[in-house]
Short mmCIF file of C-alpha atoms and ligand atoms in Angstrom, two decimals:
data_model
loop_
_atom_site.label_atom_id
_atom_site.label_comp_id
_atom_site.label_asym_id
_atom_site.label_seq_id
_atom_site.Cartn_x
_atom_site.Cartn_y
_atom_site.Cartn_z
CA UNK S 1 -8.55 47.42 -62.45
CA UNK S 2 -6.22 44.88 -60.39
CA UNK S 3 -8.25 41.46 -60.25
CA UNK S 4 -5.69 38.71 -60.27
CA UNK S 5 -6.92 35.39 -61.83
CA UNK S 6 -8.85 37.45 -63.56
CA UNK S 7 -12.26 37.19 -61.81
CA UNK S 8 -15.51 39.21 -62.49
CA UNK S 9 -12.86 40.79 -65.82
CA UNK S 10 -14.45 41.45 -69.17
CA UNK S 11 -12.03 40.25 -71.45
CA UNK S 12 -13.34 40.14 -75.13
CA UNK S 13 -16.58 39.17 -76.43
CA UNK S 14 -17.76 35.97 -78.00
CA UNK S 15 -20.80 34.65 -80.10
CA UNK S 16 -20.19 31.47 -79.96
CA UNK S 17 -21.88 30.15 -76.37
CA UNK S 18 -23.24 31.91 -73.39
CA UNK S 19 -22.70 31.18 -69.70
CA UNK S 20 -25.39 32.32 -67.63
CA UNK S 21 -23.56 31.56 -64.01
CA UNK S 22 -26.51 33.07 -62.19
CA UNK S 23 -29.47 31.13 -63.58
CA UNK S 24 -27.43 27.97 -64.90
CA UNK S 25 -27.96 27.78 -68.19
CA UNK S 26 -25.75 27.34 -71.17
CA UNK S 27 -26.46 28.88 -74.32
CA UNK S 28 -24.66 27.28 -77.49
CA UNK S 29 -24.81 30.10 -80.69
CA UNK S 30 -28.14 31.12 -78.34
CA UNK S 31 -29.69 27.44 -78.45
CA UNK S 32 -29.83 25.52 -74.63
CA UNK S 33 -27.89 22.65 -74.41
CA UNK S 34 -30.98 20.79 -73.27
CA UNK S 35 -32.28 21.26 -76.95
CA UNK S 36 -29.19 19.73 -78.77
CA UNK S 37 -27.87 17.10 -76.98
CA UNK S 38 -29.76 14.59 -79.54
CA UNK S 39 -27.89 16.31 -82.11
CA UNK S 40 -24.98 14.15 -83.51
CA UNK S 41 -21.55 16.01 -82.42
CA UNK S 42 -20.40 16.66 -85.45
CA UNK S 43 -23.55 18.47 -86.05
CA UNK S 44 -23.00 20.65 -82.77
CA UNK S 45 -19.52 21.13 -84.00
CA UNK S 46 -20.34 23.11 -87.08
CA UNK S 47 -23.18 24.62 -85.54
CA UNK S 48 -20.59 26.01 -82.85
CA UNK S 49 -18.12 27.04 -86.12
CA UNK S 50 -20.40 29.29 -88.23
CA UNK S 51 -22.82 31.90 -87.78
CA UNK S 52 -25.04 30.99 -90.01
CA UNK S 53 -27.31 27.77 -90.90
CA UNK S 54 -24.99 25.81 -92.92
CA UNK S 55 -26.65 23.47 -95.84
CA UNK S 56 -27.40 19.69 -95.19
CA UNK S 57 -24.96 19.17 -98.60
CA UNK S 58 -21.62 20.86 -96.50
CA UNK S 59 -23.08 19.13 -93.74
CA UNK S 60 -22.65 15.87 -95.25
CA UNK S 61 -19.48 16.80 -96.37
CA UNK S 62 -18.05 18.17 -93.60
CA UNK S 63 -18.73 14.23 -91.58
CA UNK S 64 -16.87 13.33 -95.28
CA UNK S 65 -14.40 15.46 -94.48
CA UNK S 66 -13.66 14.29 -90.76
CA UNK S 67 -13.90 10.75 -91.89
CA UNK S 68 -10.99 11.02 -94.42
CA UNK S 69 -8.96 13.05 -91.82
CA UNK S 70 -9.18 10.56 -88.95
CA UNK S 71 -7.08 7.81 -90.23
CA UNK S 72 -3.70 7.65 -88.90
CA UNK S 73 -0.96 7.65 -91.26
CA UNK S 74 2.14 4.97 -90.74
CA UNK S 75 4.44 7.86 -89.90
CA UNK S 76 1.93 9.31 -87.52
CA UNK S 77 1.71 5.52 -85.52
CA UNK S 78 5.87 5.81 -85.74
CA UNK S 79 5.27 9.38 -83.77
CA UNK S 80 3.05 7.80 -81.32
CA UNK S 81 5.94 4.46 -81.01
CA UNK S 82 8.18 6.99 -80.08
CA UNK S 83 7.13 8.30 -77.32
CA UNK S 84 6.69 6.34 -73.37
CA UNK S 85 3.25 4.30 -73.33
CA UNK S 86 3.06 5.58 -69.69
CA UNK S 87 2.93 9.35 -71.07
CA UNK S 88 -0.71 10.23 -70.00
CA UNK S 89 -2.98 10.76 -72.72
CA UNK S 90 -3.57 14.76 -72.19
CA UNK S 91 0.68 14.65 -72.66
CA UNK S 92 0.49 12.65 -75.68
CA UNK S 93 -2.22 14.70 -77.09
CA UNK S 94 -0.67 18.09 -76.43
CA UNK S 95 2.67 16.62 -77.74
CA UNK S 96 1.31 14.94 -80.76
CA UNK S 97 -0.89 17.37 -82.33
CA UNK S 98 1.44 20.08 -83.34
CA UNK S 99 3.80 17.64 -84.15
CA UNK S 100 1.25 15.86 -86.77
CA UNK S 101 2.20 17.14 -90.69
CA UNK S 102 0.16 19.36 -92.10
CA UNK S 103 -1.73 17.50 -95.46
CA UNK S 104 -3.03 19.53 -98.48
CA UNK S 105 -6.97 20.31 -97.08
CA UNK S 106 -7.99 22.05 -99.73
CA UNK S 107 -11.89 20.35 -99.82
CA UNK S 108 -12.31 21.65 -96.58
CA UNK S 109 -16.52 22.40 -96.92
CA UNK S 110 -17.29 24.50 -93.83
CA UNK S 111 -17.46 28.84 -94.82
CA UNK S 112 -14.65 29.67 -92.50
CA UNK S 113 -11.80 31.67 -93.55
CA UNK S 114 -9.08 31.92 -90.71
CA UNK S 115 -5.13 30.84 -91.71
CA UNK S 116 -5.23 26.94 -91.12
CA UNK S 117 -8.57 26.21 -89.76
CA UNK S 118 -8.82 23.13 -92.18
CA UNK S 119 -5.90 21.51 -90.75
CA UNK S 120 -7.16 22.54 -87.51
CA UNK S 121 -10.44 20.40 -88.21
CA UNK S 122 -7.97 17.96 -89.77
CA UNK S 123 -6.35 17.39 -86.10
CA UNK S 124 -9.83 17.26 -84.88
CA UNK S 125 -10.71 14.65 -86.51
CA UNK S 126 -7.55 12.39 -85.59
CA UNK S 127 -8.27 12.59 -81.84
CA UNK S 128 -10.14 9.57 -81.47
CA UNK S 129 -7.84 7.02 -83.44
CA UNK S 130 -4.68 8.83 -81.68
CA UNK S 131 -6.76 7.94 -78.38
CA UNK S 132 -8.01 3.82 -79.85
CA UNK S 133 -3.87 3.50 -80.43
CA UNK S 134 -2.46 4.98 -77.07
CA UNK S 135 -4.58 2.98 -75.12
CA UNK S 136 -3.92 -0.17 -76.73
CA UNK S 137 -0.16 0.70 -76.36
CA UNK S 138 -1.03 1.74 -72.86
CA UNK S 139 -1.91 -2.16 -72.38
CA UNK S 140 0.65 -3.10 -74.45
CA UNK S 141 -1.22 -4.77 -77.04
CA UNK S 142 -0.28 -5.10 -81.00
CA UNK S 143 -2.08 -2.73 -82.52
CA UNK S 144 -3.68 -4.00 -85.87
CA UNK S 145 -2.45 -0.76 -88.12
CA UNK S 146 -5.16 -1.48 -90.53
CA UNK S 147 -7.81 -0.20 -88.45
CA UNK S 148 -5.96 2.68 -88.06
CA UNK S 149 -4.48 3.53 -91.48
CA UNK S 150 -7.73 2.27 -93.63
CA UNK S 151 -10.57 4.62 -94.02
CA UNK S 152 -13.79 2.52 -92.82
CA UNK S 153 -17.17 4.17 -93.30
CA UNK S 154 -17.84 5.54 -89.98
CA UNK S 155 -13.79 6.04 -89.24
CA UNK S 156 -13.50 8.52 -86.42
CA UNK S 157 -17.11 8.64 -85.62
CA UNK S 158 -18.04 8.11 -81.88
CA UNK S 159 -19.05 4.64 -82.93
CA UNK S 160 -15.80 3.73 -84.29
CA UNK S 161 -14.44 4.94 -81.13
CA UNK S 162 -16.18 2.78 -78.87
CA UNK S 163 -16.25 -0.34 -81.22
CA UNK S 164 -12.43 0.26 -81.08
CA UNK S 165 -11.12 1.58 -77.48
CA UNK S 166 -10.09 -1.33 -75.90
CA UNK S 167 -12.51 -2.47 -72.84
CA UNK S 168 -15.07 -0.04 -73.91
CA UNK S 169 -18.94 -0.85 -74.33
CA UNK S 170 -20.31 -0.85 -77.47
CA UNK S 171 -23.79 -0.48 -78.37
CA UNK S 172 -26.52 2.11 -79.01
CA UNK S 173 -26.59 2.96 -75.41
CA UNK S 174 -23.26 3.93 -74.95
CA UNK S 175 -22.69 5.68 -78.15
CA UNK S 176 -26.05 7.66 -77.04
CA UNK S 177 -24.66 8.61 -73.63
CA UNK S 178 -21.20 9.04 -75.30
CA UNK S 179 -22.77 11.94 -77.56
CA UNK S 180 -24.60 13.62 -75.12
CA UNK S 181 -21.44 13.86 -72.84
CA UNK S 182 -19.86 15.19 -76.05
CA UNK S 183 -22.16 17.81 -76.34
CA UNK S 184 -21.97 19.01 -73.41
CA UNK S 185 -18.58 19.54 -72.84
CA UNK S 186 -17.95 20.70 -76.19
CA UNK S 187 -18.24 24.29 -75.50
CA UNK S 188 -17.59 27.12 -72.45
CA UNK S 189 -17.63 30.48 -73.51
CA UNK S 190 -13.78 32.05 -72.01
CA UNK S 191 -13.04 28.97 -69.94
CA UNK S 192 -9.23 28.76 -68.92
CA UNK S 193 -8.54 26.47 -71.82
CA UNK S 194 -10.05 28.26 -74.47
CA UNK S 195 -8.68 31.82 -73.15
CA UNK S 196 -5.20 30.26 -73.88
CA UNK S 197 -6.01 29.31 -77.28
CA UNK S 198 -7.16 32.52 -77.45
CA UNK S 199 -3.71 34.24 -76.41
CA UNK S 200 -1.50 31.90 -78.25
CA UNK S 201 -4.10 32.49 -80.73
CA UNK S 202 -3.43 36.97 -80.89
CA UNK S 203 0.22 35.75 -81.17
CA UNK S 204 -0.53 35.39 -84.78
CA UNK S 205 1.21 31.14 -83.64
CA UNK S 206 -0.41 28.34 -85.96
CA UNK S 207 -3.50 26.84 -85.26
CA UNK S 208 -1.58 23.14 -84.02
CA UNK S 209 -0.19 25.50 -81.54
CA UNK S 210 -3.02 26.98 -80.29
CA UNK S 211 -4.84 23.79 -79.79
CA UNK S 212 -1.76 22.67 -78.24
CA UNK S 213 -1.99 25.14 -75.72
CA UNK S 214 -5.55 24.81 -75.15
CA UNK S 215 -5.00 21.02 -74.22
CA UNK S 216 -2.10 21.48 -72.08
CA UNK S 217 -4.27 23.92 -69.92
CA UNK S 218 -7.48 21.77 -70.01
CA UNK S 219 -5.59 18.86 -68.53
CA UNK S 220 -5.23 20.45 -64.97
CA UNK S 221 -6.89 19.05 -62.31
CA UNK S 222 -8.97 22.30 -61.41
CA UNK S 223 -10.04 22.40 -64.74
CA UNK S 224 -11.09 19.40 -67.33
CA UNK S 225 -8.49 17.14 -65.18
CA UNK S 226 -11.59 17.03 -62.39
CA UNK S 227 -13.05 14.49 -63.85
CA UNK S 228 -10.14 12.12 -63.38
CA UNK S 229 -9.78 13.66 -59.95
CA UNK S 230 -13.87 13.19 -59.12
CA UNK S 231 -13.90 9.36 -60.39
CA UNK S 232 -10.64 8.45 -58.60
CA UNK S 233 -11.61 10.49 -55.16
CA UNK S 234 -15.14 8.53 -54.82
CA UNK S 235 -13.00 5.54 -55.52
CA UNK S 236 -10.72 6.40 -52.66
CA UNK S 237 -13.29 6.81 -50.16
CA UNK S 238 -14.85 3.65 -51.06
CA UNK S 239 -18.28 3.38 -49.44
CA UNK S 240 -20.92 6.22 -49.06
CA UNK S 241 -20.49 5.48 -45.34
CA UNK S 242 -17.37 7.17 -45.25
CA UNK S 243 -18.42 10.38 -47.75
CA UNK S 244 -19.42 12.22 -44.51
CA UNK S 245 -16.00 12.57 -42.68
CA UNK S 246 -14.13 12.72 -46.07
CA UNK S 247 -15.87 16.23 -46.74
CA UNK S 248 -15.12 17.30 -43.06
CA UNK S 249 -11.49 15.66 -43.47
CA UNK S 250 -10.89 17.96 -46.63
CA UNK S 251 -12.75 20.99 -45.73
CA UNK S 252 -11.22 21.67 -42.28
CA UNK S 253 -7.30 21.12 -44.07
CA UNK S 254 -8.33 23.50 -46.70
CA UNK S 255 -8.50 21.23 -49.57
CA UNK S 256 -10.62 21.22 -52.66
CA UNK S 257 -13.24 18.29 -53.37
CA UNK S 258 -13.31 17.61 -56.65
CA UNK S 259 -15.76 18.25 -59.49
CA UNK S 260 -17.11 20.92 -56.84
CA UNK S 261 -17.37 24.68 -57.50
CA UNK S 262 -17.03 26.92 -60.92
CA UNK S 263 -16.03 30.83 -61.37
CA UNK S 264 -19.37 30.91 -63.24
CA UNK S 265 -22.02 29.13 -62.18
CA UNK S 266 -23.25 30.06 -58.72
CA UNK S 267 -25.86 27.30 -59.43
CA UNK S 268 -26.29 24.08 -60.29
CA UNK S 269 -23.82 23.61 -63.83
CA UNK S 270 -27.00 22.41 -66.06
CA UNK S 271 -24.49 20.15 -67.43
CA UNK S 272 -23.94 18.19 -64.21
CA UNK S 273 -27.65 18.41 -63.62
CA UNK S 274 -27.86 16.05 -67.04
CA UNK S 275 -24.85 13.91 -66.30
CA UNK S 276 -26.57 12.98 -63.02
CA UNK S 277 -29.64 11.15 -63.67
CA UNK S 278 -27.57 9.76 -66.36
CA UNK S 279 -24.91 8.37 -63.89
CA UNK S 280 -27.79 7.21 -61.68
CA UNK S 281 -28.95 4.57 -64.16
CA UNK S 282 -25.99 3.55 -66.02
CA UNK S 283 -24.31 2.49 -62.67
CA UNK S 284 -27.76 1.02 -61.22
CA UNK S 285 -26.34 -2.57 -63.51
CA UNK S 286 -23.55 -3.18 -61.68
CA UNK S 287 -22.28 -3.29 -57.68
CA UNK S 288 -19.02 -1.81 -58.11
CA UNK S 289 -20.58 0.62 -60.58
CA UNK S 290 -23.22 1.73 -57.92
CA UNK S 291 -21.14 1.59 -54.97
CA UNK S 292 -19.27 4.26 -56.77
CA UNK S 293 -22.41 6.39 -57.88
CA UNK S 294 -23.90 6.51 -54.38
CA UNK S 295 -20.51 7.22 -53.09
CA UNK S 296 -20.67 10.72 -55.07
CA UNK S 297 -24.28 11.56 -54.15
CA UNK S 298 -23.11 11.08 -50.11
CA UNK S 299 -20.36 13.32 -50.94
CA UNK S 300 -22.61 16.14 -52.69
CA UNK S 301 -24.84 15.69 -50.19
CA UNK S 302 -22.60 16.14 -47.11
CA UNK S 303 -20.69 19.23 -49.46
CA UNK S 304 -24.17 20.93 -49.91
CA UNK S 305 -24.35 20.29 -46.10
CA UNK S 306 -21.12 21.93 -45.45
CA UNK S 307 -20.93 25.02 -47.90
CA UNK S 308 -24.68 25.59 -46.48
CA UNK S 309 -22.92 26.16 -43.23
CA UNK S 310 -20.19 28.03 -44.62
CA UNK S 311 -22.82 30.06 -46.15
CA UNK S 312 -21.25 29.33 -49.61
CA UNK S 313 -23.02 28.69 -53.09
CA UNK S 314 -20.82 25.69 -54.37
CA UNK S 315 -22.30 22.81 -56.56
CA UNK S 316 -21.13 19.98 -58.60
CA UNK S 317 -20.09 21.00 -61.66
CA UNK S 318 -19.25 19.39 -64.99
CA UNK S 319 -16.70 17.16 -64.04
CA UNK S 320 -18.25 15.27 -60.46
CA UNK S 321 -20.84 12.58 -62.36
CA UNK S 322 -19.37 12.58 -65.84
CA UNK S 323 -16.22 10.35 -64.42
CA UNK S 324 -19.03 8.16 -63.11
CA UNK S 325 -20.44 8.05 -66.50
CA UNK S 326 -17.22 7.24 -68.63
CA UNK S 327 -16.50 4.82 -65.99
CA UNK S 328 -19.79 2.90 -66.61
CA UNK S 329 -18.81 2.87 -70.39
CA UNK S 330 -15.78 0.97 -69.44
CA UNK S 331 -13.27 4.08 -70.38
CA UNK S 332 -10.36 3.99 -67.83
CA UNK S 333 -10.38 7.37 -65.44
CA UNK S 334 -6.96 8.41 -67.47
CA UNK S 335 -8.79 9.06 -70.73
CA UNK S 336 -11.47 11.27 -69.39
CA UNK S 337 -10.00 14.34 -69.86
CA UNK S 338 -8.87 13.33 -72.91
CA UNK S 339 -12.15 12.38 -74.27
CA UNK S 340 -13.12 16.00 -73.12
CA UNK S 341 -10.62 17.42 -75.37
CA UNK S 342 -11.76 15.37 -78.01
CA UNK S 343 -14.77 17.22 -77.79
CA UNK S 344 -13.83 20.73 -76.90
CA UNK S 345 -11.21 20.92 -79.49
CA UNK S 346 -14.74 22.43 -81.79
CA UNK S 347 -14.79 24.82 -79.18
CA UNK S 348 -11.23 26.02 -79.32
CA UNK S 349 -11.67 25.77 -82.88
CA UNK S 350 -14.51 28.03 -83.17
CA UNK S 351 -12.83 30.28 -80.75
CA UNK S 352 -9.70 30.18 -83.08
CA UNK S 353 -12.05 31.34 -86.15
CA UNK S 354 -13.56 33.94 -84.64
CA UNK S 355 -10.22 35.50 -82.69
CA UNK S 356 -8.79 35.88 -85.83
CA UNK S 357 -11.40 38.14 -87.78
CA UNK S 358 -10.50 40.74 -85.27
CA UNK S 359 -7.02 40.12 -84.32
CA UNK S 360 -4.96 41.79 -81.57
CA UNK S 361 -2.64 40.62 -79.27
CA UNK S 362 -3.81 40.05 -75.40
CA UNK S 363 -1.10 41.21 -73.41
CA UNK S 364 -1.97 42.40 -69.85
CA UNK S 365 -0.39 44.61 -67.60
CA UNK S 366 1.39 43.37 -63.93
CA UNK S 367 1.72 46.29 -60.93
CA UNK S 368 4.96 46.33 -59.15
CA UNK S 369 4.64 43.79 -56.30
CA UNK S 370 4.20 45.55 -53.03
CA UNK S 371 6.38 44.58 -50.30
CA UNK S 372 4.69 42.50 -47.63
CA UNK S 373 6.05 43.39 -43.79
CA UNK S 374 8.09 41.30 -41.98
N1 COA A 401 -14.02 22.37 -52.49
C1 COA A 401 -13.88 23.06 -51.36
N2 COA A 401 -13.92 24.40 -51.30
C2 COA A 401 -14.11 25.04 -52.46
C3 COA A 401 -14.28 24.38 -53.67
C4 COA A 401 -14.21 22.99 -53.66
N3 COA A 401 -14.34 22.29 -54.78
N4 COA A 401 -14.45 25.28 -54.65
C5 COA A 401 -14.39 26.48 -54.08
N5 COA A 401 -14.20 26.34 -52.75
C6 COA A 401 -14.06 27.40 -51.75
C7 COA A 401 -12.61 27.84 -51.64
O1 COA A 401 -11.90 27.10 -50.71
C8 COA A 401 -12.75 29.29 -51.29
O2 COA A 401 -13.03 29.39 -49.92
P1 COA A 401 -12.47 30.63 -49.05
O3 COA A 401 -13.05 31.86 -49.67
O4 COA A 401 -13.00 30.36 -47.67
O5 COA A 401 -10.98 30.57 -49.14
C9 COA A 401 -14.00 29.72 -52.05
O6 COA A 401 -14.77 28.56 -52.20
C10 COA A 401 -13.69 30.29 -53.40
O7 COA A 401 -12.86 29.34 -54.09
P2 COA A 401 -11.89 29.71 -55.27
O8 COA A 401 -11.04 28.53 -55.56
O9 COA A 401 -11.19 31.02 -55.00
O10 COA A 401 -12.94 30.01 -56.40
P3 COA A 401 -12.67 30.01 -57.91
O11 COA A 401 -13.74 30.76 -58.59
O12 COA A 401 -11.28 30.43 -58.19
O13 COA A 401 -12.75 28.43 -58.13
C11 COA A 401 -12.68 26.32 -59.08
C12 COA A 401 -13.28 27.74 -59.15
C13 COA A 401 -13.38 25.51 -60.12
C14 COA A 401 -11.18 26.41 -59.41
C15 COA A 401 -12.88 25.72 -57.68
O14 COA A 401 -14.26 25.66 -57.37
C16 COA A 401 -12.22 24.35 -57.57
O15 COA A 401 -11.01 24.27 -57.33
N6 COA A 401 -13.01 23.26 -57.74
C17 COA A 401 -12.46 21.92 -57.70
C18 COA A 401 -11.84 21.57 -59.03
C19 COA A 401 -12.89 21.40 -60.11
O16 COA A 401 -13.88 20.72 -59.92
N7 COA A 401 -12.63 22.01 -61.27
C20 COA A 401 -13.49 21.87 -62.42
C21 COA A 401 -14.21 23.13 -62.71
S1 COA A 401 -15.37 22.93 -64.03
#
């Protein structure tokens, strides 16, 4: 079978989440994503790892567990010194994490088995304070290493992160919205991201260099780097007025809009169609906030318009309202994607686990190019 990019190609199996492209749902270990996004995401997380119920007691200790691992070491802020503070975040992370020394993990509480997986959970749980520091070097700030290197009761949790991320909005509404974006982006069945992890995982490579790979691929812009892309294009057109002849504009010179389209879903992405009544009131508090909201819903509008015409099924997907949404919690459009990798690392994690109970290496075949006439 010759299908280049791989589209409509069966390429392995997976228990761990379900797309259903046709009828738009999204299945996590066969629960709707509806139905957990009031779970806590480190609850999600190890409900994504293991195929069975795991007890409240490694629960418990598996939040214990992230906890300890999310504090930054002195030698690990020295790493993150070294490099430019105008790397974007998505570089730093993929640069960072393999780069991070492995520590003994031996209380690692979870029943999963695969070579590393605790210091895989270990980098996990270090995403959110390697975030906290980069953007306060980003604004060149002096970062008080205490928060950093001291181990606070909630350290690492969602609300440490926005209690700490500088500019960000900090109460029970926003680490409520925060979660639920977590959740949903935590998982997506053989999404491009997670497929690499996958290959660099049959290469028998470590697990910091799977996840490694798996973040360098996410940060694209026609993958997790949309939502940059979707904040920053309604931004750019600036009023709703002008959404209209934007679409036309990009449509007739064969460009993309955005936070538009998916291989899979030939509907609605059920995780946009959460993300968007959730947009719609976070940005009713503020002009700029709603300017930018009703900017996206003129653009969807005039797409849905447009595709209609073109007799296409495209819809927003993931990425168009959840810039709108970070963006209301006053996270700057630059650390969107990587907040999405702080998220979908479980995903590539679970992947990693299950990959390597039945390891083989993915290596496809390439046909001799055929010559095109002149
Ligand atoms: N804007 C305009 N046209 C789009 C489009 C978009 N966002 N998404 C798809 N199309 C059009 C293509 O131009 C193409 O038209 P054609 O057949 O007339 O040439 C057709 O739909 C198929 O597009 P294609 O890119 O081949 O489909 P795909 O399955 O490979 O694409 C995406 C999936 C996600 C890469 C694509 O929809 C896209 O680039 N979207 C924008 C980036 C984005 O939001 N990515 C995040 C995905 S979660």
């Amino acid at each position: 079978m010759f299908s280049p990019s791989l589209e409509g190609v069966v390429v392995g199996e997976t228990a761990v989440s379900e797309v259903q492209g046709v009828k738009g749902q999204l299945l996590y270990r066969g629960i709707a994503i509806e139905q957990l996004t009031a779970l806590p995401h480190w609850r999600v997380a190890v409900l994504l790892a293991c195929e069975a119920p795991v007890h409240e007691d490694r629960l418990v200790d598996f939040e214990r567990y992230m906890r300890r691992h999310s504090v930054l070491c002195t030698q690990e802020l020295a790493l993150l010194d070294a490099l430019s503070s105008t790397l974007h975040p998505m570089l730093m992370l993929q640069a960072v994490l393999p780069a991070i020394n492995e520590s003994s993990n031996t209380d690692f509480p979870l029943p999963m088995s695969s070579a590393g997986i605790a210091h895989g959970y270990a980098l996990a749980a270090k995403i959110p304070a390697l975030l906290v520091y980069w953007r306060t070097r980003q604004l060149e700030r002096i970062a008080d290493a205490n928060i950093f290197t001291l181990c606070s009761p909630d350290h690492g949790s969602l609300a440490w992160f926005l209690r700490h991320f500088p500019g960000a909005n900090d109460n029970a509404d926003s680490r409520h919205v925060l979660n639920t974006a977590q959740v949903l982006q935590m998982e997506h069945g053989y999404n491009a991201s997670t497929f690499a992890g996958r290959v660099c995982a049959s290469t028998d490579a470590p697990v910091q260099s799977v996840l490694s790979a798996s973040v360098g691929t996410l940060y694209g812009p026609l993958h997790g780097g949309a939502d940059q892309a979707a904040l920053e294009m309604a931004i750019g057109i600036g009023q709703p007025q002008n959404a209209h002849q934007f679409v036309l504009d990009t449509l007739n010179s064969k460009r993309k809009i955005m936070g538009m389209g998916h291989r899979e879903y030939k509907t609605l992405d059920p995780r946009a169609a959460i993300l968007k009544p959730m947009a719609a009131q976070l940005c009713q508090h503020d002009d700029a906030h709603a300017n930018i909201f009703a900017t996206l819903r003129a653009v969807e509008e005039a797409c849905q318009e447009q595709f209609a015409m073109q007799g296409k099924s495209i819809h927003a997907n993931v990425e168009y309202y959840k810039g709108a949404v970070f963006h209301s919690l006053g996270i700057p459009s630059d650390f969107f994607t990587a907040l999405f990798a702080m998220s979908r690392v479980f995903g590539y994690l679970a992947h990693y686990e299950e990959f390597r109970k039945h390891p083989r290496l993915i290596r496809p075949r390439a046909r001799p190019a055929r010559q095109i006439p002149e």
